[in-house]
XYZ file of C-alpha atoms in Angstrom:
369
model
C 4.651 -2.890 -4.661
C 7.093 -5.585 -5.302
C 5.210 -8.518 -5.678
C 2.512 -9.128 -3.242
C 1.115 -10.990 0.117
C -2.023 -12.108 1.268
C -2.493 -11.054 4.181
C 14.580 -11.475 17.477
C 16.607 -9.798 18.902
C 15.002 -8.661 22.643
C 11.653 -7.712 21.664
C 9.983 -4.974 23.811
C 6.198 -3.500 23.794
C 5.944 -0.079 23.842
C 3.081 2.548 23.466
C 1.775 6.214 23.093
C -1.360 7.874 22.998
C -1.644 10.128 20.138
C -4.767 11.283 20.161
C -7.849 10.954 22.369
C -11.584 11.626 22.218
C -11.938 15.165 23.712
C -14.593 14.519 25.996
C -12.560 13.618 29.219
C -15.613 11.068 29.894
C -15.426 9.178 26.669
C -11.394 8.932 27.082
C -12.189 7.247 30.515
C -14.241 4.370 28.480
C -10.906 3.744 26.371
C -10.363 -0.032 26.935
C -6.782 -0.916 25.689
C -7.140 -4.746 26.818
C -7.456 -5.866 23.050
C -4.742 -3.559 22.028
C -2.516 -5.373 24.782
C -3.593 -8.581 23.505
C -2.707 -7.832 20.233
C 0.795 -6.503 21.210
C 1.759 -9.602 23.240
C 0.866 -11.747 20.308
C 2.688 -9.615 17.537
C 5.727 -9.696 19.998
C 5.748 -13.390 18.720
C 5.774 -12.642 15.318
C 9.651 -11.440 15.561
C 9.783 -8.134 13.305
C 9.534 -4.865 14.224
C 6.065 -3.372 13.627
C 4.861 0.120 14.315
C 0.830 -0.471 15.639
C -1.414 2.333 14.907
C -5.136 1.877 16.190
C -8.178 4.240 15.827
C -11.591 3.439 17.438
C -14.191 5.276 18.653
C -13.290 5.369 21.978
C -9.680 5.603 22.117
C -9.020 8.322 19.074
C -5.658 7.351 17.143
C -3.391 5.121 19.887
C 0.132 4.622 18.352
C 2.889 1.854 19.866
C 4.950 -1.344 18.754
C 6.952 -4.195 19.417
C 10.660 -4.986 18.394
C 13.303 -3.219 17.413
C 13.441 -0.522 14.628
C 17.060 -0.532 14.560
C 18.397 -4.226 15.149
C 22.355 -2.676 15.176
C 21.628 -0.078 17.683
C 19.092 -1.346 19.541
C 16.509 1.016 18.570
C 13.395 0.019 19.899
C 9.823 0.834 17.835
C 7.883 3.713 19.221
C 5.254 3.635 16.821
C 6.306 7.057 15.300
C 8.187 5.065 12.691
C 8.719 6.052 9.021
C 8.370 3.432 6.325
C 7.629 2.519 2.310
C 4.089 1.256 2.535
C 4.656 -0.502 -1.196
C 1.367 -1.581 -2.615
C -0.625 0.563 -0.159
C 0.544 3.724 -2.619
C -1.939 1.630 -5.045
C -5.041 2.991 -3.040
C -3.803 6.758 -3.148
C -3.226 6.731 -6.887
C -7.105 4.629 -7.531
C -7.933 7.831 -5.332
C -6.949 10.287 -7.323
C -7.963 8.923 -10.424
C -11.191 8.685 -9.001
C -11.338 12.184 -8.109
C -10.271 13.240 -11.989
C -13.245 10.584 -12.520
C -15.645 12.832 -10.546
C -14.205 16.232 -12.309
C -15.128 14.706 -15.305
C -11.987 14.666 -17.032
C -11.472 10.347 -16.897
C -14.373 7.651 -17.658
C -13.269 4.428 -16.033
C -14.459 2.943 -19.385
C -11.967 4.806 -21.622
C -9.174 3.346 -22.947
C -5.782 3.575 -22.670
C -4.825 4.794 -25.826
C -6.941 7.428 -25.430
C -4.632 9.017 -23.294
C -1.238 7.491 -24.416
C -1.760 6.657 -27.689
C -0.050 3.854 -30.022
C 1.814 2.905 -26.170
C 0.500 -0.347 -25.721
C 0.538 -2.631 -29.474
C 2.298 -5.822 -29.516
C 1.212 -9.442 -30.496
C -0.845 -9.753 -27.063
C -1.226 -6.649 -25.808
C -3.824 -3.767 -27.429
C -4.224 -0.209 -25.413
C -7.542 0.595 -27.471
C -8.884 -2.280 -25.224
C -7.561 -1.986 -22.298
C -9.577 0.157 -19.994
C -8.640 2.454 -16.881
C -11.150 0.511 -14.664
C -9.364 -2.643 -16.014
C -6.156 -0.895 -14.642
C -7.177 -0.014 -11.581
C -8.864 -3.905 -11.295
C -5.613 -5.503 -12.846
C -8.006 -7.145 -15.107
C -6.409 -5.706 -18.171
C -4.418 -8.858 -18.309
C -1.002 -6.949 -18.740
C 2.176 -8.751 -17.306
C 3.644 -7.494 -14.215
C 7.406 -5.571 -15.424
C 8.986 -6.829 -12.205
C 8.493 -10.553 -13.911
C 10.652 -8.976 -16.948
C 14.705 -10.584 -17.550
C 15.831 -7.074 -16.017
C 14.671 -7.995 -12.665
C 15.779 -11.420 -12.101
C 18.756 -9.332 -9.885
C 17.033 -6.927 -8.057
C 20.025 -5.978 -6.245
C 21.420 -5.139 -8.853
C 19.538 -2.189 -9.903
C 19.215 -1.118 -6.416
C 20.530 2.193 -6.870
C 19.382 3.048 -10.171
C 16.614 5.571 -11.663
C 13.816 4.359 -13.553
C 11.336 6.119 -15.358
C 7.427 4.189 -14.546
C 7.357 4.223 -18.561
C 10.684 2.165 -18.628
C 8.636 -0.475 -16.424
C 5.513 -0.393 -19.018
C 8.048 -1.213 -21.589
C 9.714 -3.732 -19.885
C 6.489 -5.685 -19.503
C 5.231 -5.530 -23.007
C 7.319 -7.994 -24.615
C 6.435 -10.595 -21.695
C 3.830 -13.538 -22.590
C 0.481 -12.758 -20.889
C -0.262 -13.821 -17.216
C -2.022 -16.124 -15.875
C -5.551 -15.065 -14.913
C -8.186 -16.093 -12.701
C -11.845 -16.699 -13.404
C -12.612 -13.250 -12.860
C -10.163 -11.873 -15.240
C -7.729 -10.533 -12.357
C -3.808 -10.833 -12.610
C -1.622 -8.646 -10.751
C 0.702 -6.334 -12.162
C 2.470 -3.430 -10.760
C 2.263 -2.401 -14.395
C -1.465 -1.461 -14.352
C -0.436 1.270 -11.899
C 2.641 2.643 -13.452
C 0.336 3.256 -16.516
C -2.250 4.810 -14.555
C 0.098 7.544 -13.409
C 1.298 7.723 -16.906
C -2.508 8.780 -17.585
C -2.669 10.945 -14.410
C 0.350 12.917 -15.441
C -1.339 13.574 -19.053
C -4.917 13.943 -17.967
C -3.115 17.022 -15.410
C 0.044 17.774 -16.893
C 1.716 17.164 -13.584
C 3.302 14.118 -11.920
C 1.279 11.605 -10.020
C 3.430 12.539 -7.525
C 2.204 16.125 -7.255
C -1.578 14.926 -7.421
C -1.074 12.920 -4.867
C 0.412 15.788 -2.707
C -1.793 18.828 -3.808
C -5.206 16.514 -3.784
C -4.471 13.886 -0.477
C -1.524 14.666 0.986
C -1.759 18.615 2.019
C -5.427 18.530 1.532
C -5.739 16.190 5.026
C -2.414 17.674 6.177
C -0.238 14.561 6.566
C 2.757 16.119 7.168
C 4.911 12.589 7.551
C 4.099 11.095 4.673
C 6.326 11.664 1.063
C 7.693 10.788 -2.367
C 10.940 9.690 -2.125
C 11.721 10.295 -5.611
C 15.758 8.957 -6.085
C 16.116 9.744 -2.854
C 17.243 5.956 -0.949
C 16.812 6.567 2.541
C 13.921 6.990 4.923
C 13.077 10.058 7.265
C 13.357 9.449 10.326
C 12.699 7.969 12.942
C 12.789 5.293 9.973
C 11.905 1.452 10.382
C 14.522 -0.021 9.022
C 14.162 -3.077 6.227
C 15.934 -6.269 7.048
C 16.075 -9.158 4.660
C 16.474 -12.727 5.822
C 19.543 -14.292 4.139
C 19.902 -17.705 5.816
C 19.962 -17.438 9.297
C 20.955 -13.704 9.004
C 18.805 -10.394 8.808
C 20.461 -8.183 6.216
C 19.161 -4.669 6.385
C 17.892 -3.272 2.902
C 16.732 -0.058 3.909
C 18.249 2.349 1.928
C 17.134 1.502 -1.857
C 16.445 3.140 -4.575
C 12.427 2.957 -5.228
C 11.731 5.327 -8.466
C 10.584 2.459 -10.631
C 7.593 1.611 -7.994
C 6.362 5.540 -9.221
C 2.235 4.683 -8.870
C 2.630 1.282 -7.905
C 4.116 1.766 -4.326
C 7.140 4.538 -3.929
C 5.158 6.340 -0.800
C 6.869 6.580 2.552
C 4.646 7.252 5.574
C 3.639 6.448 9.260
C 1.235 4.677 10.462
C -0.793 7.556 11.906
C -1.089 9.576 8.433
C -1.959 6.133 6.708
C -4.305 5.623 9.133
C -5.539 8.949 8.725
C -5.494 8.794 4.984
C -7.812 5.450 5.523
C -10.295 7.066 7.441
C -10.938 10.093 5.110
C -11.342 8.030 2.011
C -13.944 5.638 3.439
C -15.930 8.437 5.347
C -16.265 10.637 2.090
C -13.806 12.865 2.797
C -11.956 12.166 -0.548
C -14.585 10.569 -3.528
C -17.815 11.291 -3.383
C -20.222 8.850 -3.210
C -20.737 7.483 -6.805
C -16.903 7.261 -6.916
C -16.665 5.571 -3.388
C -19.244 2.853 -4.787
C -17.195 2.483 -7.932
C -13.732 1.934 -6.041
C -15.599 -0.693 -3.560
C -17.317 -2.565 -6.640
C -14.911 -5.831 -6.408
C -14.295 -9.348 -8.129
C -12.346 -12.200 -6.422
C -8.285 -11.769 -6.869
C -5.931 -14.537 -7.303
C -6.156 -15.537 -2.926
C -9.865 -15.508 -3.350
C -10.787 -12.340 -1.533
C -12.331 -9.462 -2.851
C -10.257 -6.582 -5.432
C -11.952 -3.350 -6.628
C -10.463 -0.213 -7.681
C -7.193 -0.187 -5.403
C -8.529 -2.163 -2.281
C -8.717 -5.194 -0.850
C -12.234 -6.285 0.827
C -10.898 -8.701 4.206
C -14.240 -10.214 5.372
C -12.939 -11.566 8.786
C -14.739 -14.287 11.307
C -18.514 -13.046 13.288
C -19.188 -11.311 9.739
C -16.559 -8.519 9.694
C -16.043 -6.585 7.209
C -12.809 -4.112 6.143
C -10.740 -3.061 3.730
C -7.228 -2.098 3.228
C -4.012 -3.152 0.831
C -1.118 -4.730 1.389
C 2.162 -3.434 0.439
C 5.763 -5.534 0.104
C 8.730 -4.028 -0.933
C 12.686 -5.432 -1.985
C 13.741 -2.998 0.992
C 12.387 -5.442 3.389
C 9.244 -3.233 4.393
C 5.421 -5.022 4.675
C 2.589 -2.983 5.096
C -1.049 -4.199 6.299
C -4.159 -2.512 7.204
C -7.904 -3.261 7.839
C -10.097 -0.259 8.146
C -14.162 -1.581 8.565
C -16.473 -0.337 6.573
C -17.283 3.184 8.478
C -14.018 3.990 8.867
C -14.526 4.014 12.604
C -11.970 1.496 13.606
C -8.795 0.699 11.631
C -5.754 -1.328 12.623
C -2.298 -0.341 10.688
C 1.402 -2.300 10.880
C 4.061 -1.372 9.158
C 6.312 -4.190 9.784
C 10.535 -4.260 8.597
C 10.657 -7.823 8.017
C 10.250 -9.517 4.535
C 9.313 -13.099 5.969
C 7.306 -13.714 8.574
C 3.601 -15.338 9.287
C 1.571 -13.540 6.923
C -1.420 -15.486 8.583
C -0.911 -15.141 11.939
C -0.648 -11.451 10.928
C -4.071 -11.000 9.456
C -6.092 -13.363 12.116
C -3.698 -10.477 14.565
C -5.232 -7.851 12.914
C -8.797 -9.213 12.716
C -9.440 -10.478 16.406
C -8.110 -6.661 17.160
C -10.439 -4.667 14.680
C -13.470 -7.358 16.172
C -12.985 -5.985 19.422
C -11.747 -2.846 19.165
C -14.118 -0.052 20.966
């Protein structure tokens, strides 16, 4: 949620199979060679990522590489707890969708419908802005965490903020740049759309997102933190590079990322939460179509309604959404199209090589079975 990416210590590689096809035939077809691959490579990457894999023929396969813990020692299981930032993006476009199919949003109303006289300053009108536009970050609304107020995130590390103190923090800013397509990022777009979610229900997006994805698909590692600053565990802890040091940022204060990017989960109920929503488990179809209806974003790939399109080399095709957070968690995921295969790292480094990373991810999906 903070800001945004395309795309050591003794390292080890370590794995678990979490779940398997039930058909003791199909599990003897299970080819982990790419996985292996894939592991030996990340181990180069020098963070510590939790893997979580699903294809066909292996079910859900869970493992890592690195340390979770670089104080104790801790090395990554795969079991790992984590903020997924930006990914939260996805889960809130989902629900919105869902009040979109229930008939009680259009994606071409505005905002002031909902919240109204909000948004009215010299640049900035909520009777044109529209919750599609949100949800597309083509309303051309700053991004709050570009605001005076944030210049020292540390600062405000342990602080509570309401997601409406964000909107107003962005509104006096000077409008973004934009690309072609009308897209500029902004965290803000999302904090407003829970705003809506929250009036449109009369409950938090926090408790939509619980009552209509979370229970509903039973992901029973995966919460809102809320003020709360640490991370269940087993947690995958955030480092920071400062100079030649890691500093670990993991406990932090998150209740300003609200819609934007305040879940905490693992890489097998992401994973899981991927899968449903691109097999029709969550929108139906008209909705699905809507979300996956995308213009090119400021790195040139594809944005629709909370997810990125990845088209990798031979023609691949997947989607997912990054996530980055102050804390010193990244999140990355490609699911293809069917939702058959998906490949999910939550990694607790902030710097590392974002391209390596992706070109990882997308020989692994390619060859996944």
């Amino acid at each position: 949620m903070r800001g945004r990416t395309s795309a050591v210590v003794a390292l080890a590689v370590t794995a678990a199979l979490v779940a398997a096809p039930a058909a003791p035939a199909a599990a003897a077809r299970c080819d982990t060679r790419p996985i292996q691959t894939a592991l030996k490579a990340l181990e180069k990457i020098g963070a510590g990522i939790t893997v979580t894999v699903r294809s066909p023929r292996c079910g859900v396969w869970t493992g890592g590489v690195g340390l979770a813990d670089r104080k104790t020692g801790r090395k990554v299981t795969g079991n790992e707890h984590s903020r997924i930032g930006s990914n939260t993006k996805t889960w809130t476009a989902t629900v919105v969708l869902q009040l979109v199919g229930e008939g009680k949003i259009k994606l071409d109303d505005t905002v002031d419908q909902y919240l109204p006289g909000l948004i009215r300053t010299e640049h900035y009108d909520g009777r044109t802005i529209t919750i599609r536009q949100l949800l597309q970050h083509t309303s051309g609304l700053p991004d709050y965490l570009s605001a005076p107020f944030w210049e020292d995130e540390e600062a405000h590390r342990w602080d509570h903020i309401e997601p409406l103190q964000t909107v107003q923090q962005a509104l006096p800013l000077p409008p973004p740049e934009r690309t072609p397509s009308g897209f500029a990022y902004s965290n803000t777009n999302y904090n407003l759309a829970g705003l809506i979610v929250a009036k449109v229900t009369g409950r938090g997006i926090d408790t939509e997102i619980d009552q209509r994805i979370v229970k509903r698909l039973g992901l029973r590692e995966t919460s809102w933190p809320g003020d709360r600053t640490t991370i269940p565990k087993p947690d995958l802890r955030g480092y920071v590079r400062d100079g030649r040091a890691w500093v670990d940022k993991t406990e932090w204060n998150t209740s300003e990322a609200d819609a934007s990017g305040a879940l905490i989960s693992t890489g097998a109920d992401t994973t899981a939460f991927w899968t449903a929503l691109l097999t029709g488990k969550l929108l139906a179809p008209a909705q699905l179509a809507e979300m996956k209806q995308t213009i090119p974003d400021d790195y040139g790939q594809d944005y629709g309604l909370g997810v990125e399109g990845y088209r990798f080399g031979s023609g691949l095709v997947a989607w997912g959404h990054s996530g980055s957070m102050a804390s010193g968690h990244k999140f990355r995921n490609a699911v293809t199209e069917d939702g058959r295969r998906a490949v999910t790292l939550l990694i607790g480094a902030d710097s590392f090589n974002s391209d390596k990373v992706q070109a990882i991810m997308g020989n692994l999906l390619r060859d996944l079975r």
